[in-house]
Each structure stands twice: as structure tokens, then as C-alpha cells.
Coordinates of C-alpha atoms in Angstrom, one line a residue:
X1 CA -9.1 -47.9 -21.0
X2 CA -11.3 -48.4 -17.9
X3 CA -14.9 -47.1 -18.6
X4 CA -16.8 -44.6 -16.5
X5 CA -19.3 -47.4 -15.4
X6 CA -16.5 -49.9 -14.5
X7 CA -14.7 -47.2 -12.4
X8 CA -18.2 -46.5 -10.6
X9 CA -18.5 -50.2 -9.8
X10 CA -15.2 -50.4 -8.1
X11 CA -16.5 -47.6 -5.6
X12 CA -17.3 -50.0 -2.6
X13 CA -20.2 -49.0 -0.3
X14 CA -17.5 -49.0 2.4
X15 CA -15.5 -46.4 0.6
X16 CA -18.6 -44.2 -0.2
X17 CA -19.6 -44.3 3.3
X18 CA -15.9 -43.2 4.1
X19 CA -16.4 -39.8 2.3
X20 CA -15.5 -37.0 4.8
X21 CA -16.5 -33.4 4.2
X22 CA -16.1 -30.2 6.2
X23 CA -17.3 -26.6 5.6
X24 CA -15.8 -23.1 6.0
X25 CA -17.9 -20.3 5.5
X26 CA -17.1 -16.5 5.5
X27 CA -19.7 -13.7 6.5
X28 CA -19.3 -9.9 7.1
X29 CA -20.5 -8.6 10.4
X30 CA -23.0 -5.7 9.7
X31 CA -25.2 -3.3 11.2
X32 CA -29.0 -3.5 10.6
X33 CA -28.8 -0.6 8.2
X34 CA -26.3 -2.6 6.0
X35 CA -23.2 -0.8 6.9
X36 CA -20.0 -2.8 7.6
X37 CA -19.4 -3.1 11.4
X38 CA -15.9 -1.7 12.2
X39 CA -15.7 -3.0 15.6
X40 CA -13.1 -5.6 16.5
X41 CA -13.6 -9.2 16.4
X42 CA -16.0 -10.0 19.4
X43 CA -14.2 -11.1 22.6
X44 CA -17.0 -13.5 23.4
X45 CA -16.1 -15.5 20.2
X46 CA -12.6 -16.3 21.6
X47 CA -9.3 -15.8 19.7
X48 CA -9.3 -15.5 16.1
X49 CA -5.7 -16.9 16.0
X50 CA -6.5 -20.0 18.1
X51 CA -10.3 -20.8 17.9
X52 CA -10.6 -23.8 15.7
X53 CA -14.4 -23.0 14.9
X54 CA -14.6 -19.3 14.8
X55 CA -11.8 -17.1 13.3
X56 CA -11.7 -14.2 10.8
X57 CA -10.7 -14.1 7.2
X58 CA -9.3 -10.9 5.6
X59 CA -10.9 -8.4 7.9
X60 CA -11.9 -8.0 11.5
X61 CA -15.3 -7.5 10.2
X62 CA -15.4 -10.9 8.4
X63 CA -16.0 -13.9 10.5
X64 CA -15.2 -17.4 9.2
X65 CA -16.9 -20.5 10.6
X66 CA -15.1 -23.7 10.4
X67 CA -16.6 -27.4 10.9
X68 CA -14.6 -30.5 11.4
X69 CA -14.5 -33.4 8.9
X70 CA -17.7 -35.4 9.0
X71 CA -18.7 -38.7 7.5
X72 CA -22.4 -37.5 6.9
X73 CA -23.6 -34.4 5.3
X74 CA -26.1 -34.0 8.1
X75 CA -23.4 -33.8 10.7
X76 CA -21.4 -31.2 8.9
X77 CA -24.5 -29.0 8.2
X78 CA -25.6 -29.5 11.9
X79 CA -22.2 -28.4 13.2
X80 CA -22.1 -25.4 10.9
X81 CA -25.6 -24.4 12.2
X82 CA -24.7 -24.6 15.9
X83 CA -21.5 -22.6 15.3
X84 CA -23.8 -20.0 13.7
X85 CA -26.3 -20.2 16.6
X86 CA -23.5 -19.4 19.1
X87 CA -22.3 -16.5 17.0
X88 CA -25.7 -15.0 16.5
X89 CA -26.4 -15.3 20.3
X90 CA -22.9 -13.7 21.0
X91 CA -23.7 -10.8 18.8
X92 CA -27.1 -10.3 20.1
X93 CA -25.9 -10.1 23.6
X94 CA -23.2 -7.4 22.7
X95 CA -25.4 -5.1 20.5
X96 CA -27.1 -5.0 17.1
X97 CA -24.6 -6.7 14.9
X98 CA -25.8 -9.6 12.5
X99 CA -24.2 -11.5 9.7
X100 CA -24.5 -10.3 6.0
X101 CA -26.0 -13.4 4.0
X102 CA -24.7 -12.5 0.7
X103 CA -21.2 -13.1 -0.9
X104 CA -21.0 -9.7 -2.3
X105 CA -20.4 -7.2 0.4
X106 CA -22.6 -4.7 2.4
X107 CA -22.2 -1.0 2.4
X108 CA -18.6 -0.5 2.6
X109 CA -16.5 2.6 4.1
X110 CA -13.4 4.0 2.4
X111 CA -10.7 1.5 1.8
X112 CA -8.6 2.7 4.8
X113 CA -11.4 2.3 7.1
X114 CA -11.9 -1.4 6.2
X115 CA -10.3 -3.1 9.3
X116 CA -7.6 -5.6 8.7
X117 CA -7.8 -8.9 10.7
X118 CA -5.6 -8.7 13.8
X119 CA -4.3 -11.8 15.7
X120 CA -2.2 -10.6 18.6
X121 CA 1.5 -10.0 19.3
X122 CA 3.0 -13.4 18.5
X123 CA 5.0 -13.9 15.3
X124 CA 2.4 -16.2 13.7
X125 CA -0.3 -13.6 14.6
X126 CA 1.8 -10.8 13.4
X127 CA 2.5 -12.7 10.1
X128 CA -1.3 -13.3 9.5
X129 CA -1.8 -9.7 9.8
X130 CA 1.1 -8.6 7.6
X131 CA -0.1 -11.1 4.8
X132 CA -3.5 -9.4 4.9
X133 CA -1.8 -5.9 4.7
X134 CA -0.1 -7.3 1.7
X135 CA -3.5 -8.5 0.2
X136 CA -4.9 -5.0 0.7
X137 CA -1.8 -3.3 -1.1
X138 CA -1.7 -5.7 -3.9
X139 CA -5.5 -6.1 -4.8
X140 CA -7.4 -3.5 -2.7
X141 CA -9.3 -4.4 0.5
X142 CA -12.6 -4.3 -1.3
X143 CA -12.1 -7.4 -3.2
X144 CA -11.1 -9.3 0.1
X145 CA -14.5 -8.4 1.6
X146 CA -16.1 -10.9 -0.6
X147 CA -17.2 -13.9 1.2
X148 CA -17.8 -17.6 0.2
X149 CA -18.1 -21.2 1.3
X150 CA -15.4 -23.6 1.1
X151 CA -16.3 -27.4 0.9
X152 CA -13.5 -29.7 2.0
X153 CA -13.8 -33.2 0.7
X154 CA -11.9 -36.5 0.7
X155 CA -12.5 -40.3 -0.2
X156 CA -10.7 -43.2 1.3
X157 CA -8.0 -44.9 -0.8
X158 CA -7.3 -41.8 -3.2
X159 CA -3.7 -41.4 -4.6
X160 CA -2.1 -38.1 -5.5
X161 CA -2.8 -39.0 -9.0
X162 CA -6.5 -39.6 -8.4
X163 CA -6.9 -36.2 -6.6
X164 CA -5.1 -34.2 -9.5
X165 CA -7.3 -36.2 -11.9
X166 CA -10.4 -35.2 -9.8
X167 CA -9.0 -31.5 -9.8
X168 CA -8.5 -31.2 -13.6
X169 CA -12.0 -32.6 -14.3
X170 CA -13.5 -30.1 -11.6
X171 CA -11.8 -27.1 -13.2
X172 CA -13.3 -28.3 -16.6
X173 CA -16.7 -28.7 -15.2
X174 CA -17.0 -26.2 -12.4
X175 CA -19.1 -23.9 -14.6
X176 CA -21.9 -26.0 -13.7
X177 CA -21.7 -25.1 -10.0
X178 CA -21.6 -21.6 -11.0
X179 CA -24.9 -21.9 -12.8
X180 CA -26.7 -24.0 -10.3
X181 CA -25.5 -22.5 -7.0
X182 CA -24.2 -19.1 -7.8
X183 CA -26.0 -16.4 -6.0
X184 CA -24.4 -13.0 -6.5
X185 CA -25.7 -11.4 -9.7
X186 CA -25.8 -7.9 -8.0
X187 CA -23.8 -5.6 -5.9
X188 CA -24.0 -2.3 -3.7
X189 CA -22.4 0.6 -5.8
X190 CA -19.9 1.2 -2.9
X191 CA -18.1 -2.0 -3.8
X192 CA -16.8 -0.5 -7.1
X193 CA -16.7 3.2 -6.1
X194 CA -14.4 5.0 -8.3
X195 CA -13.5 1.7 -10.4
X196 CA -14.2 0.7 -14.0
X197 CA -16.7 -2.2 -13.5
X198 CA -18.5 -3.2 -16.6
X199 CA -21.9 -3.5 -14.7
X200 CA -25.3 -2.4 -15.6
X201 CA -27.4 -0.1 -13.5
X202 CA -30.4 -1.7 -11.9
X203 CA -31.2 1.3 -9.8
X204 CA -29.0 4.1 -8.3
X205 CA -28.4 1.8 -5.5
X206 CA -27.8 -1.5 -7.4
X207 CA -25.3 -2.6 -10.1
X208 CA -25.9 -6.0 -11.7
X209 CA -25.8 -8.1 -14.9
X210 CA -29.2 -9.4 -16.1
X211 CA -27.9 -13.0 -16.7
X212 CA -25.1 -13.2 -14.1
X213 CA -24.8 -16.2 -11.8
X214 CA -21.8 -15.3 -9.7
X215 CA -20.1 -11.8 -9.8
X216 CA -17.9 -13.2 -7.0
X217 CA -16.3 -15.7 -9.3
X218 CA -16.2 -13.2 -12.3
X219 CA -13.8 -10.3 -13.0
X220 CA -14.9 -8.5 -10.0
X221 CA -14.0 -11.2 -7.7
X222 CA -10.7 -12.9 -6.8
X223 CA -8.8 -11.8 -9.8
X224 CA -5.5 -10.4 -10.4
X225 CA -3.3 -9.3 -13.4
X226 CA -0.3 -10.9 -11.5
X227 CA -2.0 -14.2 -11.0
X228 CA -3.5 -14.4 -14.4
X229 CA 0.2 -14.6 -15.6
X230 CA 0.5 -18.1 -13.9
X231 CA -0.3 -21.0 -15.9
X232 CA -0.3 -23.6 -13.0
X233 CA -0.5 -27.2 -14.3
X234 CA -2.6 -29.7 -12.4
X235 CA -1.1 -32.8 -14.1
X236 CA 0.5 -34.2 -11.0
X237 CA 1.9 -33.0 -7.5
X238 CA 5.4 -32.6 -9.0
X239 CA 4.4 -30.0 -11.7
X240 CA 1.9 -28.4 -9.5
X241 CA 4.5 -27.9 -6.6
X242 CA 7.1 -26.5 -9.1
X243 CA 4.5 -24.0 -10.5
X244 CA 3.6 -22.8 -6.8
X245 CA 7.2 -22.7 -5.8
X246 CA 8.2 -20.4 -8.8
X247 CA 5.3 -17.9 -7.8
X248 CA 6.5 -18.2 -4.1
X249 CA 10.1 -17.4 -5.0
X250 CA 10.1 -15.2 -8.1
X251 CA 10.1 -11.4 -7.3
X252 CA 7.4 -9.4 -9.1
X253 CA 8.4 -5.8 -10.0
X254 CA 5.1 -4.2 -8.9
X255 CA 5.5 -5.7 -5.6
X256 CA 9.1 -4.6 -5.3
X257 CA 7.9 -1.1 -5.7
X258 CA 5.5 -1.6 -2.8
X259 CA 8.4 -2.9 -0.7
X260 CA 8.4 -5.1 2.4
X261 CA 8.4 -2.1 5.0
X262 CA 7.7 1.6 4.8
X263 CA 10.1 4.3 5.9
X264 CA 8.8 4.1 9.5
X265 CA 9.3 0.3 9.6
X266 CA 5.7 -0.6 9.2
X267 CA 5.1 -3.8 7.2
X268 CA 3.5 -3.5 3.8
X269 CA 3.6 -7.1 2.8
X270 CA 5.3 -10.3 3.8
X271 CA 7.5 -10.6 0.6
X272 CA 7.9 -9.1 -2.9
X273 CA 7.2 -12.3 -4.6
X274 CA 4.4 -13.0 -6.9
X275 CA 2.6 -14.9 -4.0
X276 CA 3.4 -14.0 -0.5
X277 CA 2.2 -17.4 0.9
X278 CA 0.4 -20.5 -0.8
X279 CA -3.0 -19.2 0.3
X280 CA -2.6 -16.2 -1.9
X281 CA -3.0 -18.4 -5.0
X282 CA -6.7 -18.1 -6.2
X283 CA -8.5 -21.1 -7.8
X284 CA -11.8 -22.8 -7.9
X285 CA -10.2 -25.9 -6.1
X286 CA -7.1 -26.6 -4.4
X287 CA -5.2 -29.8 -3.3
X288 CA -4.8 -29.6 0.5
X289 CA -3.0 -31.5 3.4
X290 CA -3.4 -30.7 7.1
X291 CA -0.1 -29.0 8.2
X292 CA 1.9 -29.2 11.4
X293 CA 2.4 -25.9 13.3
X294 CA 4.7 -23.6 11.6
X295 CA 5.0 -26.0 8.3
X296 CA 4.5 -24.5 4.8
X297 CA 1.4 -26.1 3.2
X298 CA 3.5 -26.8 -0.1
X299 CA 6.1 -28.6 2.2
X300 CA 3.2 -30.8 3.7
X301 CA 1.9 -31.6 0.2
X302 CA 5.3 -32.7 -1.0
X303 CA 6.2 -34.7 2.1
X304 CA 3.0 -36.4 2.7
X305 CA 0.7 -36.0 -0.5
X306 CA -2.7 -34.7 -1.0
X307 CA -5.3 -35.4 1.9
X308 CA -8.4 -33.6 0.5
X309 CA -9.6 -31.1 -2.0
X310 CA -11.0 -27.7 -1.1
X311 CA -13.8 -26.5 -3.3
X312 CA -13.7 -22.7 -3.3
X313 CA -16.4 -21.5 -5.9
X314 CA -19.5 -21.7 -3.8
X315 CA -21.5 -18.5 -3.1
X316 CA -23.5 -17.9 0.1
X317 CA -27.1 -18.7 -0.7
X318 CA -29.0 -15.9 1.0
X319 CA -32.2 -18.1 1.0
X320 CA -30.8 -20.8 3.3
X321 CA -30.1 -20.2 7.0
X322 CA -26.3 -21.1 6.9
X323 CA -25.7 -20.5 3.4
X324 CA -25.6 -24.0 2.2
X325 CA -28.1 -27.0 2.8
X326 CA -28.0 -30.7 2.8
X327 CA -29.3 -31.0 -0.8
X328 CA -26.4 -28.7 -2.0
X329 CA -23.9 -30.7 -0.2
X330 CA -25.0 -34.0 -1.5
X331 CA -24.9 -32.7 -4.9
X332 CA -21.3 -31.6 -4.4
X333 CA -20.6 -35.1 -3.2
X334 CA -21.9 -36.6 -6.2
X335 CA -20.3 -34.0 -8.6
X336 CA -17.0 -34.6 -7.1
X337 CA -17.3 -38.4 -7.6
X338 CA -18.1 -37.5 -11.1
X339 CA -15.0 -35.6 -11.7
X340 CA -13.1 -38.4 -10.2
X341 CA -14.7 -41.3 -12.5
X342 CA -14.5 -39.4 -15.6
X343 CA -11.5 -39.7 -18.2
X344 CA -9.1 -37.0 -17.1
X345 CA -6.5 -36.1 -19.8
X346 CA -3.6 -33.8 -18.9
X347 CA -4.3 -30.2 -18.9
X348 CA -2.4 -27.7 -21.3
X349 CA -1.8 -24.1 -21.4
X350 CA -4.4 -23.5 -24.1
X351 CA -7.1 -25.4 -22.1
X352 CA -6.2 -23.5 -18.9
X353 CA -6.9 -20.2 -20.9
X354 CA -10.0 -21.7 -22.3
X355 CA -11.3 -22.7 -18.8
X356 CA -10.6 -19.2 -17.4
X357 CA -12.8 -17.8 -20.4
X358 CA -15.5 -20.2 -19.5
X359 CA -15.5 -19.3 -15.9
X360 CA -16.0 -15.5 -16.6
X361 CA -18.5 -16.2 -19.2
X362 CA -20.6 -18.2 -16.9
X363 CA -20.1 -16.0 -13.9
X364 CA -21.2 -12.9 -15.9
X365 CA -23.8 -14.5 -18.3
X366 CA -24.5 -18.0 -17.3
X367 CA -28.3 -17.7 -17.5
X368 CA -28.3 -16.1 -21.0
X369 CA -30.3 -18.3 -23.2
X370 CA -28.0 -20.0 -25.9
X371 CA -24.8 -19.0 -24.1
X372 CA -21.9 -20.8 -25.6
X373 CA -18.8 -22.2 -23.8
X374 CA -15.4 -23.5 -25.2
X375 CA -14.8 -27.3 -25.0
X376 CA -11.4 -28.5 -26.4
X377 CA -11.3 -25.7 -28.8
X378 CA -15.1 -26.1 -30.0
X379 CA -18.1 -24.1 -29.1
X380 CA -20.8 -25.8 -27.1
X381 CA -24.1 -24.7 -25.7
X382 CA -23.7 -24.3 -21.9
X383 CA -26.9 -25.9 -21.1
X384 CA -26.3 -28.8 -23.3
X385 CA -23.0 -29.5 -21.6
X386 CA -24.6 -29.0 -18.2
X387 CA -27.3 -31.4 -19.0
X388 CA -24.7 -34.0 -20.2
X389 CA -22.9 -33.8 -16.8
X390 CA -25.9 -33.9 -14.7
X391 CA -27.2 -37.0 -16.6
X392 CA -23.9 -38.7 -16.0
X393 CA -24.3 -38.0 -12.2
X394 CA -27.5 -40.0 -11.9
X395 CA -26.0 -43.5 -11.4
X396 CA -23.6 -41.9 -8.8
X397 CA -26.3 -40.4 -6.8
X398 CA -28.0 -43.9 -6.8
X399 CA -24.8 -45.7 -5.7
X400 CA -24.4 -43.0 -3.0
X401 CA -28.1 -43.8 -1.7
X402 CA -27.4 -47.6 -2.0
X403 CA -24.3 -47.1 0.2
X404 CA -25.7 -44.6 2.8
X405 CA -29.4 -45.6 2.6
X406 CA -32.4 -43.4 1.6
X407 CA -32.9 -41.4 -1.5
X408 CA -31.5 -38.2 -0.5
X409 CA -28.7 -37.9 -3.2
X410 CA -31.1 -38.8 -6.0
X411 CA -33.5 -36.2 -4.8
X412 CA -30.5 -33.7 -4.7
X413 CA -29.6 -34.7 -8.3
X414 CA -33.4 -34.2 -9.3
X415 CA -33.2 -30.8 -7.8
X416 CA -30.2 -29.9 -9.9
X417 CA -31.8 -31.2 -13.1
X418 CA -35.1 -29.4 -12.4
X419 CA -33.1 -26.1 -11.8
X420 CA -31.3 -26.6 -15.1
X421 CA -34.6 -27.1 -16.9
X422 CA -36.4 -23.9 -15.1
X423 CA -33.6 -21.3 -14.9
X424 CA -35.9 -19.0 -13.0
X425 CA -35.5 -21.2 -10.0
X426 CA -31.7 -20.7 -9.7
X427 CA -30.6 -18.8 -6.9
X428 CA -29.0 -16.0 -9.1
X429 CA -32.5 -15.7 -10.7
X430 CA -34.3 -15.8 -7.4
X431 CA -32.1 -13.0 -6.0
X432 CA -32.8 -10.6 -9.0
X433 CA -36.4 -11.5 -8.8
X434 CA -36.7 -10.7 -5.1
X435 CA -34.8 -7.4 -5.0
X436 CA -36.6 -6.2 -8.2
X437 CA -40.1 -7.3 -7.1
X438 CA -39.9 -6.9 -3.3
X439 CA -37.1 -4.3 -2.6
X440 CA -37.6 -1.5 -5.1
X441 CA -34.3 -3.0 -7.1
X442 CA -32.2 -2.2 -4.0
X443 CA -29.5 -4.9 -3.4
X444 CA -28.7 -3.9 0.1
X445 CA -32.5 -3.8 1.3
X446 CA -32.9 -7.2 -0.1
X447 CA -30.0 -8.7 1.8
X448 CA -30.7 -6.8 4.9
X449 CA -34.2 -8.2 4.9
X450 CA -32.6 -11.8 4.3
X451 CA -30.0 -11.2 7.0
X452 CA -32.7 -10.1 9.4
X453 CA -34.8 -13.1 8.7
X454 CA -31.8 -15.5 9.1
X455 CA -30.8 -13.9 12.4
X456 CA -34.3 -14.5 13.6
X457 CA -34.3 -18.2 12.3
X458 CA -31.3 -19.1 14.2
X459 CA -31.9 -17.3 17.5
X460 CA -35.3 -18.9 17.5
X461 CA -33.9 -22.5 16.8
X462 CA -33.6 -24.8 19.9
X463 CA -30.6 -24.2 22.0
X464 CA -29.5 -25.6 25.2
X465 CA -27.2 -24.9 28.1
X466 CA -24.9 -27.6 27.2
X467 CA -24.2 -26.2 23.6
X468 CA -23.7 -22.8 25.0
X469 CA -21.1 -24.1 27.5
X470 CA -19.2 -26.0 24.9
X471 CA -18.6 -23.0 22.8
X472 CA -18.0 -20.7 25.7
X473 CA -15.4 -23.2 26.7
X474 CA -13.9 -23.3 23.3
X475 CA -13.6 -19.5 23.4
X476 CA -11.9 -19.4 26.6
X477 CA -9.5 -22.0 25.7
X478 CA -8.6 -20.3 22.5
X479 CA -7.7 -17.0 24.4
X480 CA -5.6 -18.9 26.7
X481 CA -3.8 -20.6 23.8
X482 CA -3.1 -17.3 22.3
X483 CA -1.5 -16.2 25.4
X484 CA 0.6 -19.3 25.6
X485 CA 1.8 -18.9 22.0
X486 CA 2.7 -15.2 22.6
X487 CA 4.4 -16.0 25.9
X488 CA 6.7 -18.6 24.1
X489 CA 7.9 -16.3 21.4
X490 CA 11.5 -15.2 21.7
X491 CA 12.5 -14.4 18.0
X492 CA 12.2 -11.0 16.6
X493 CA 9.6 -11.0 14.0
X494 CA 11.9 -10.0 11.2
X495 CA 13.8 -13.0 11.7
X496 CA 10.7 -15.1 11.8
X497 CA 9.4 -13.7 8.6
X498 CA 12.7 -14.6 6.7
X499 CA 12.9 -17.9 8.2
X500 CA 9.3 -18.7 7.5
X501 CA 9.7 -17.5 3.8
X502 CA 13.0 -19.4 3.2
X503 CA 13.0 -21.5 0.2
X504 CA 14.2 -24.5 1.9
X505 CA 10.9 -24.6 3.8
X506 CA 8.9 -25.3 0.7
X507 CA 10.2 -29.0 0.7
X508 CA 11.7 -30.9 -2.2
X509 CA 9.8 -31.8 -5.5
X510 CA 9.1 -35.4 -5.6
X511 CA 8.0 -37.8 -8.4
X512 CA 4.3 -38.6 -8.3

């Protein structure tokens, strides 16, 4: 069997230079007092349907900023920063709204007042809205207002087997990312109004868990009883596709009860299956492939294979202007390579259940001294396992620096090791310390202050007319593109919905 060191030596500098990464970042629009902004997606930002850089996620109030794929970390962070600068300038010109810099939401209104994303009158636009109405009916709109960062990553020369090997190890080891980068240990009580939540009370305006790293990735976050019944295997594209197709085509009784349309013909969801579409499947990481217009994501994977992975477990860091920085991204590159190079035995249903328990334990208690996780049926101290992974990452960081020049990956590695050894410096610990020591234990006041500071930082940063013109042009083009899409539609929406969801559009299972 090839050793870890031998695999590392096979990664040429040319391949390491060819790593591509892109970033997607969600943020709620809020008023300075911390209440959710209920206004439509700002017209100055263009069409949420067609702007490639600025769209919305679940809610009209939830902006999603998207970079292209870049061969350098600096370029990815620079583009994300520029998109932020344009958004902040547009919001400032229109009124007093700003972006909420924490993953857990601001002060929320009642469920029915959380505005669901709207994408125009085209069939594809209506489908996006109906999908979100379905999410609200299935899981409640509050859960959907949680925001995060997705890190899209690829390495040249990877096969489907390589990507799924990486994914299996990522799922085994992603607890480390929750520990190092989780930044959501507290929440506004409005988020859990009327619900059982299991949180402790820090003050009458803040709920928390004392050792939590990421409530977003715990039981309060993207979880559902329906999806917990899925035991999706990541042992290869064929098995993964079969599992996903089953969830996309199997009717689920509670969703049958909701129905597709109400008595007045209003749509309640796209389908009554366990998953409406592929994107509804939650997970810490996904295999992905760029799709053609109108193509189903599963079909694209089956036809053309995995193109990149989407890391989905990263919180917004409220201490960083755009929620992520170069050091974090460089550690992610190092960590993903570690997941690729390590032996990756097949997963089993027992291990999948074990990993779910580890995720919940780390999300809610990750900084608890002596916390134990499960590893192949045995208990291990979280910090011991974390230290083992980080030490194995050192030669990878050195190889990346040798290929790309400088010492930045090794510095990112050293920062991770320092944070592990000094847990008070972890983002989740810093959040609790700041809101306790500086904001009278009020979560919303802490994030309001950080949001205002971030707004000022990005508005004060250098910005020129050429950059402004570029984003304004993109916004205008997106509005025109939406109009073209709407003008070209001739099919009634119900026929479009049925055809899009037809099983034949999911493609054919293929051997890896």
C-alpha cells in the first residue's frame, strides 16, 4: 500500500500550483438596530437570478456573494472583498442597511414575515422560489436564515475515486474545522422562539452553550429528521448517485401531507419526495460539477464526473472583514490535501452514524476539556486526534510553500497549531469573551458592533471608478439577462415543474 509520504511526493509543484478555489458567502441584510431588513433584494445589485457574483440564498434578505475559481488564495479573497465593497456602497447609497457578520441570524420577525427569495416570472425563477417555499414548509424559515461560507476546491488530475476518497476522510476529520474556525457559540433568543432548544441562558437576550464551537453545524442548524433517515454512502459515484436518486424520487408521507399546491393553486413545494432537488441534501461537503442550463446536478455528475468539492461547514468569522481570510483558506487547502493523501477505507452505516455524533458533539461542546469523540468504535480525546491531524499537515504546508513560494502555508499551519494549544484564541471563544466582557452578554449588540465596524472598514478601503463601473455593468447585464429568460419562456410552469423533476433527467448510474 502506498504510504502517505509517497503520495505526497507524487504531487508535483505544477499540480499544487493548479489548485483552484472559489468562495460563496451568505449574509443577512439588517438594519443598524439588528432587526432583519424586510426590503426586496436591492435593484442596484442586479438580478438575483442572473448576476453571477451577487444573488440571494433562501431569503430576499439573505445576500449570497460568489467568486470565480482562482489559482491563488489572494485572488479569491481579493475578488470576494471587491464584491463586498460594491454591495456595501450600494446599500449605503440606498439607506442604512448593512450585512450581518455572524452565521447565526439577527433579530428575526415572525415566520410569515421572513421574505422568501423571488427570482421573477420565468419558469426557472418560479422554481427557485417554490423550492424555497418548500424549505420553509419542511424545516421552518428560521433555520434557513443561518449563513455560512462555502469553499469550492479542485486539484488537477483527480479522478472520481480520488474525490470520493477525499470526501470520506473530510467527513471523518471535519470536526477539526468546527473546532478551529467555528464562530457561532451563541444566538439571539428570537431564533428559537417557541421551540425546545437545549441551550443555556447567558442573559435574557442571549442563549449559548459554554463550550460550543458552531451552533450552526449542530442540532439547531441544517438538520432534519427526514434527512437523518438517509445513510448516503460516499464510497463512489455510483453508490452516491443511487442514494441521492432514491431520496429525489421516494415520496415522504409528511411531505405528501403538505401537498404540492394549496386549495387556491398556490405552490407549497416542488415535490413530495424526501428531497425536492439535489441542493436540499445537507452535508459538510459535496461532490460538484458545473451544470449546463436546465441540467440536473446529479445528471451532470453521472455524465461528466466530479469536478470539485464544496466545503460547507465554515462559519462566518465576525472578526474578519469578509468572514474568511488568506490564512484560513491556506489551511483549508492544506487540510483538503491531507484528506486526499491519507488512507481512506470505505465508509459503513455504523461509521456514518458515528460521524454524525462527532459533528454534534464538536459543534455543541468542542472546547470542553477532555471531550471524547468516537473513532472506529473507540473513544479518543478530541484534542489528541486534532493534534495528530495538524502535525500530519505540516509537510503538506511545506510542499505548498515550496511549489508556490513564500512561507504562508506554514504560517497558516502554525496558526492552527497555536489555536489548538490555546483554545481561548479560537473564534468561538473570542466571540463569547467579547460579548461577555464588552457587550453585557448581549449577542445582538456584539454582532451589531462588529457589523458596523466591518461596514466602515470596507467603505473606507480603496475603491476606484473602474471597479464601480465593472459591477454596475454586471448588474445591468443581469437584469437584461433575466428579461431575456422571461421573454423566451412559453411552457406553463406546471409542465416545466413536472418535466424538470422527471426521473429520466437524473441520468443513468455508471460504474466508477
